[in-house]
Amino acid sequence: MAAAEASGAPVYLHPRVPSMLDPYLPHGLLGAIWGYQAEAGLHAMRLILSGTLDRHPGLTVVLGHLGEGVPYWLRRIDNRHAFAVATAGAATPMPRLSLTPSEYVRRNFVLTTSGIDDPDVLGLALRAVGEDRVMFAVDYPYEDPKAALDFLRNTPLTDDQRTAIAHRTAERVFTLTG
């Protein structure tokens, strides 16, 4: 993490097969239907709650699939984290954090649209992290590139939001020049 932060290189946290297979295998949940994003979302939360982002405040983490479900839960995560910190015995010990969990998501994470062509979920992500923290991606070969492009073109967005998602955020995150 220190090397990525020092060089300004983002870390892409990509889904993988869950580390615990038993809850997933008998129900067909192992892959992209649920297991991949559950594992990636869990890892993102572990980065936040471990204090890693306090130690590496300049680190940028790219999280696909509009945040692997994490943006949906930010209010509850903040609420339960605050309760656990304030109430002895409410949770297992955890490091003290400088920020709320949602503040780390808004400061350190950038989300991609990869595989989520849903205007409601995109709207939630934009409200949760802001247009400068969401960027377009296609989950090729698993998703249809034409459908993803049609989604970007036709989803109700402002011109500034569409520009940010289409290229401006990626140019900043990956230090691309045009």
CSV table of N, CA, C and O in Angstrom, one decimal, residues 22-71:
chain,number,residue,atom,x,y,z
A,22,ASP,N,-18.1,-22.8,1.8
A,22,ASP,CA,-19.2,-23.5,2.2
A,22,ASP,C,-20.6,-22.7,2.1
A,22,ASP,O,-21.6,-23.3,1.7
A,23,PRO,N,-20.6,-21.5,2.5
A,23,PRO,CA,-21.9,-20.8,2.4
A,23,PRO,C,-22.4,-20.5,1.0
A,23,PRO,O,-23.5,-20.2,0.8
A,24,TYR,N,-21.5,-20.6,0.0
A,24,TYR,CA,-21.8,-20.2,-1.3
A,24,TYR,C,-22.0,-21.4,-2.3
A,24,TYR,O,-22.9,-21.3,-3.1
A,25,LEU,N,-21.2,-22.4,-2.2
A,25,LEU,CA,-21.2,-23.5,-3.1
A,25,LEU,C,-22.6,-24.2,-3.3
A,25,LEU,O,-23.1,-24.4,-4.4
A,26,PRO,N,-23.3,-24.6,-2.2
A,26,PRO,CA,-24.5,-25.4,-2.4
A,26,PRO,C,-25.6,-24.6,-3.1
A,26,PRO,O,-26.6,-25.2,-3.5
A,27,HIS,N,-25.5,-23.3,-3.2
A,27,HIS,CA,-26.6,-22.5,-3.7
A,27,HIS,C,-26.2,-21.8,-5.0
A,27,HIS,O,-27.0,-20.9,-5.4
A,28,GLY,N,-25.1,-22.1,-5.6
A,28,GLY,CA,-24.7,-21.5,-6.8
A,28,GLY,C,-24.3,-20.0,-6.7
A,28,GLY,O,-24.4,-19.2,-7.6
A,29,LEU,N,-23.9,-19.6,-5.5
A,29,LEU,CA,-23.6,-18.2,-5.2
A,29,LEU,C,-22.1,-17.9,-5.3
A,29,LEU,O,-21.7,-16.8,-5.0
A,30,LEU,N,-21.3,-18.8,-5.7
A,30,LEU,CA,-19.8,-18.6,-5.7
A,30,LEU,C,-19.3,-17.5,-6.5
A,30,LEU,O,-18.4,-16.7,-6.1
A,31,GLY,N,-19.8,-17.3,-7.7
A,31,GLY,CA,-19.2,-16.4,-8.7
A,31,GLY,C,-19.8,-15.0,-8.6
A,31,GLY,O,-20.1,-14.5,-7.6
A,32,ALA,N,-20.0,-14.4,-9.8
A,32,ALA,CA,-20.5,-13.1,-9.9
A,32,ALA,C,-21.9,-12.8,-9.4
A,32,ALA,O,-22.3,-11.7,-9.2
A,33,ILE,N,-22.7,-13.9,-9.3
A,33,ILE,CA,-24.1,-13.7,-8.8
A,33,ILE,C,-24.1,-13.2,-7.4
A,33,ILE,O,-25.0,-12.4,-7.1
A,34,TRP,N,-23.1,-13.5,-6.6
A,34,TRP,CA,-23.0,-13.0,-5.2
A,34,TRP,C,-21.6,-13.1,-4.6
A,34,TRP,O,-21.2,-12.1,-3.9
A,35,GLY,N,-21.0,-14.2,-4.7
A,35,GLY,CA,-19.7,-14.4,-4.0
A,35,GLY,C,-18.6,-13.4,-4.3
A,35,GLY,O,-17.9,-13.0,-3.4
A,36,TYR,N,-18.4,-13.1,-5.6
A,36,TYR,CA,-17.4,-12.2,-6.0
A,36,TYR,C,-17.5,-10.8,-5.3
A,36,TYR,O,-16.6,-10.3,-4.7
A,37,GLN,N,-18.7,-10.2,-5.4
A,37,GLN,CA,-18.9,-8.9,-4.8
A,37,GLN,C,-18.9,-9.0,-3.3
A,37,GLN,O,-18.5,-8.0,-2.6
A,38,ALA,N,-19.4,-10.0,-2.7
A,38,ALA,CA,-19.3,-10.2,-1.3
A,38,ALA,C,-17.9,-10.2,-0.8
A,38,ALA,O,-17.6,-9.5,0.2
A,39,GLU,N,-17.0,-10.9,-1.5
A,39,GLU,CA,-15.6,-10.9,-1.1
A,39,GLU,C,-14.9,-9.6,-1.3
A,39,GLU,O,-14.2,-9.1,-0.4
A,40,ALA,N,-15.2,-8.9,-2.4
A,40,ALA,CA,-14.5,-7.6,-2.7
A,40,ALA,C,-15.1,-6.6,-1.7
A,40,ALA,O,-14.3,-5.7,-1.2
A,41,GLY,N,-16.4,-6.6,-1.5
A,41,GLY,CA,-16.9,-5.6,-0.5
A,41,GLY,C,-16.4,-5.8,0.9
A,41,GLY,O,-16.1,-4.9,1.6
A,42,LEU,N,-16.2,-7.1,1.3
A,42,LEU,CA,-15.7,-7.4,2.6
A,42,LEU,C,-14.2,-6.9,2.7
A,42,LEU,O,-13.8,-6.3,3.7
A,43,HIS,N,-13.5,-7.1,1.6
A,43,HIS,CA,-12.1,-6.7,1.6
A,43,HIS,C,-12.0,-5.1,1.7
A,43,HIS,O,-11.1,-4.6,2.4
A,44,ALA,N,-12.9,-4.4,1.0
A,44,ALA,CA,-12.9,-3.0,1.1
A,44,ALA,C,-13.2,-2.5,2.5
A,44,ALA,O,-12.5,-1.6,3.1
A,45,MET,N,-14.1,-3.2,3.2
A,45,MET,CA,-14.5,-2.8,4.5
A,45,MET,C,-13.3,-3.2,5.5
A,45,MET,O,-13.0,-2.4,6.4
A,46,ARG,N,-12.6,-4.2,5.2
A,46,ARG,CA,-11.4,-4.6,6.0
A,46,ARG,C,-10.3,-3.5,5.9
A,46,ARG,O,-9.7,-3.2,6.9
A,47,LEU,N,-10.1,-3.0,4.7
A,47,LEU,CA,-9.2,-1.9,4.5
A,47,LEU,C,-9.5,-0.7,5.3
A,47,LEU,O,-8.7,-0.1,5.9
A,48,ILE,N,-10.8,-0.4,5.3
A,48,ILE,CA,-11.3,0.8,6.0
A,48,ILE,C,-11.2,0.6,7.5
A,48,ILE,O,-10.5,1.4,8.2
A,49,LEU,N,-11.7,-0.5,8.0
A,49,LEU,CA,-11.8,-0.7,9.5
A,49,LEU,C,-10.5,-1.1,10.1
A,49,LEU,O,-10.4,-1.0,11.3
A,50,SER,N,-9.6,-1.5,9.3
A,50,SER,CA,-8.2,-1.9,9.9
A,50,SER,C,-7.4,-0.7,10.2
A,50,SER,O,-6.3,-0.8,10.8
A,51,GLY,N,-7.8,0.5,9.7
A,51,GLY,CA,-6.9,1.7,9.9
A,51,GLY,C,-5.9,1.9,8.8
A,51,GLY,O,-5.1,2.8,8.8
A,52,THR,N,-5.9,1.0,7.8
A,52,THR,CA,-5.0,1.1,6.6
A,52,THR,C,-5.1,2.5,6.0
A,52,THR,O,-4.1,3.1,5.6
A,53,LEU,N,-6.3,3.0,5.8
A,53,LEU,CA,-6.4,4.3,5.1
A,53,LEU,C,-6.1,5.5,6.0
A,53,LEU,O,-5.9,6.6,5.5
A,54,ASP,N,-6.0,5.3,7.3
A,54,ASP,CA,-5.4,6.3,8.2
A,54,ASP,C,-3.9,6.3,8.0
A,54,ASP,O,-3.2,7.4,8.0
A,55,ARG,N,-3.3,5.1,7.8
A,55,ARG,CA,-1.8,5.0,7.6
A,55,ARG,C,-1.4,5.5,6.2
A,55,ARG,O,-0.3,5.9,6.0
A,56,HIS,N,-2.4,5.3,5.3
A,56,HIS,CA,-2.1,5.7,3.9
A,56,HIS,C,-3.2,6.6,3.3
A,56,HIS,O,-4.0,6.2,2.4
A,57,PRO,N,-3.3,7.8,3.8
A,57,PRO,CA,-4.5,8.7,3.4
A,57,PRO,C,-4.5,9.0,2.0
A,57,PRO,O,-5.6,9.4,1.5
A,58,GLY,N,-3.4,9.0,1.3
A,58,GLY,CA,-3.3,9.3,-0.1
A,58,GLY,C,-3.6,8.2,-1.1
A,58,GLY,O,-3.5,8.3,-2.3
A,59,LEU,N,-3.9,7.0,-0.5
A,59,LEU,CA,-4.1,5.8,-1.4
A,59,LEU,C,-5.5,5.9,-2.1
A,59,LEU,O,-6.4,6.3,-1.4
A,60,THR,N,-5.5,5.6,-3.3
A,60,THR,CA,-6.7,5.5,-4.1
A,60,THR,C,-7.0,4.0,-4.3
A,60,THR,O,-6.1,3.3,-4.9
A,61,VAL,N,-8.2,3.6,-4.0
A,61,VAL,CA,-8.6,2.2,-4.2
A,61,VAL,C,-9.8,2.2,-5.2
A,61,VAL,O,-10.8,2.9,-5.0
A,62,VAL,N,-9.6,1.5,-6.3
A,62,VAL,CA,-10.7,1.4,-7.3
A,62,VAL,C,-11.5,0.1,-7.0
A,62,VAL,O,-10.9,-0.9,-6.8
A,63,LEU,N,-12.8,0.3,-6.9
A,63,LEU,CA,-13.7,-0.8,-6.6
A,63,LEU,C,-14.8,-0.8,-7.7
A,63,LEU,O,-15.5,0.1,-8.0
A,64,GLY,N,-14.9,-2.0,-8.3
A,64,GLY,CA,-15.8,-2.2,-9.4
A,64,GLY,C,-17.2,-2.3,-9.0
A,64,GLY,O,-17.6,-2.3,-7.8
A,65,HIS,N,-18.1,-2.6,-10.0
A,65,HIS,CA,-19.5,-2.9,-9.8
A,65,HIS,C,-20.2,-1.9,-8.9
A,65,HIS,O,-20.9,-2.3,-8.0
A,66,LEU,N,-19.9,-0.6,-9.2
A,66,LEU,CA,-20.5,0.5,-8.4
A,66,LEU,C,-20.3,0.3,-6.9
A,66,LEU,O,-21.2,0.7,-6.1
A,67,GLY,N,-19.1,-0.2,-6.5
A,67,GLY,CA,-18.8,-0.2,-5.1
A,67,GLY,C,-19.1,-1.5,-4.4
A,67,GLY,O,-19.0,-1.6,-3.2
A,68,GLU,N,-19.4,-2.6,-5.2
A,68,GLU,CA,-19.6,-3.9,-4.6
A,68,GLU,C,-20.6,-3.9,-3.4
A,68,GLU,O,-20.5,-4.7,-2.5
A,69,GLY,N,-21.6,-3.0,-3.5
A,69,GLY,CA,-22.6,-3.0,-2.5
A,69,GLY,C,-22.3,-2.1,-1.3
A,69,GLY,O,-23.2,-1.7,-0.6
A,70,VAL,N,-21.1,-1.7,-1.2
A,70,VAL,CA,-20.7,-0.8,0.0
A,70,VAL,C,-21.5,0.5,0.0
A,70,VAL,O,-22.0,0.9,1.1
A,71,PRO,N,-21.6,1.2,-1.1
A,71,PRO,CA,-22.3,2.5,-1.0
A,71,PRO,C,-23.7,2.4,-0.5
A,71,PRO,O,-24.3,3.3,0.2
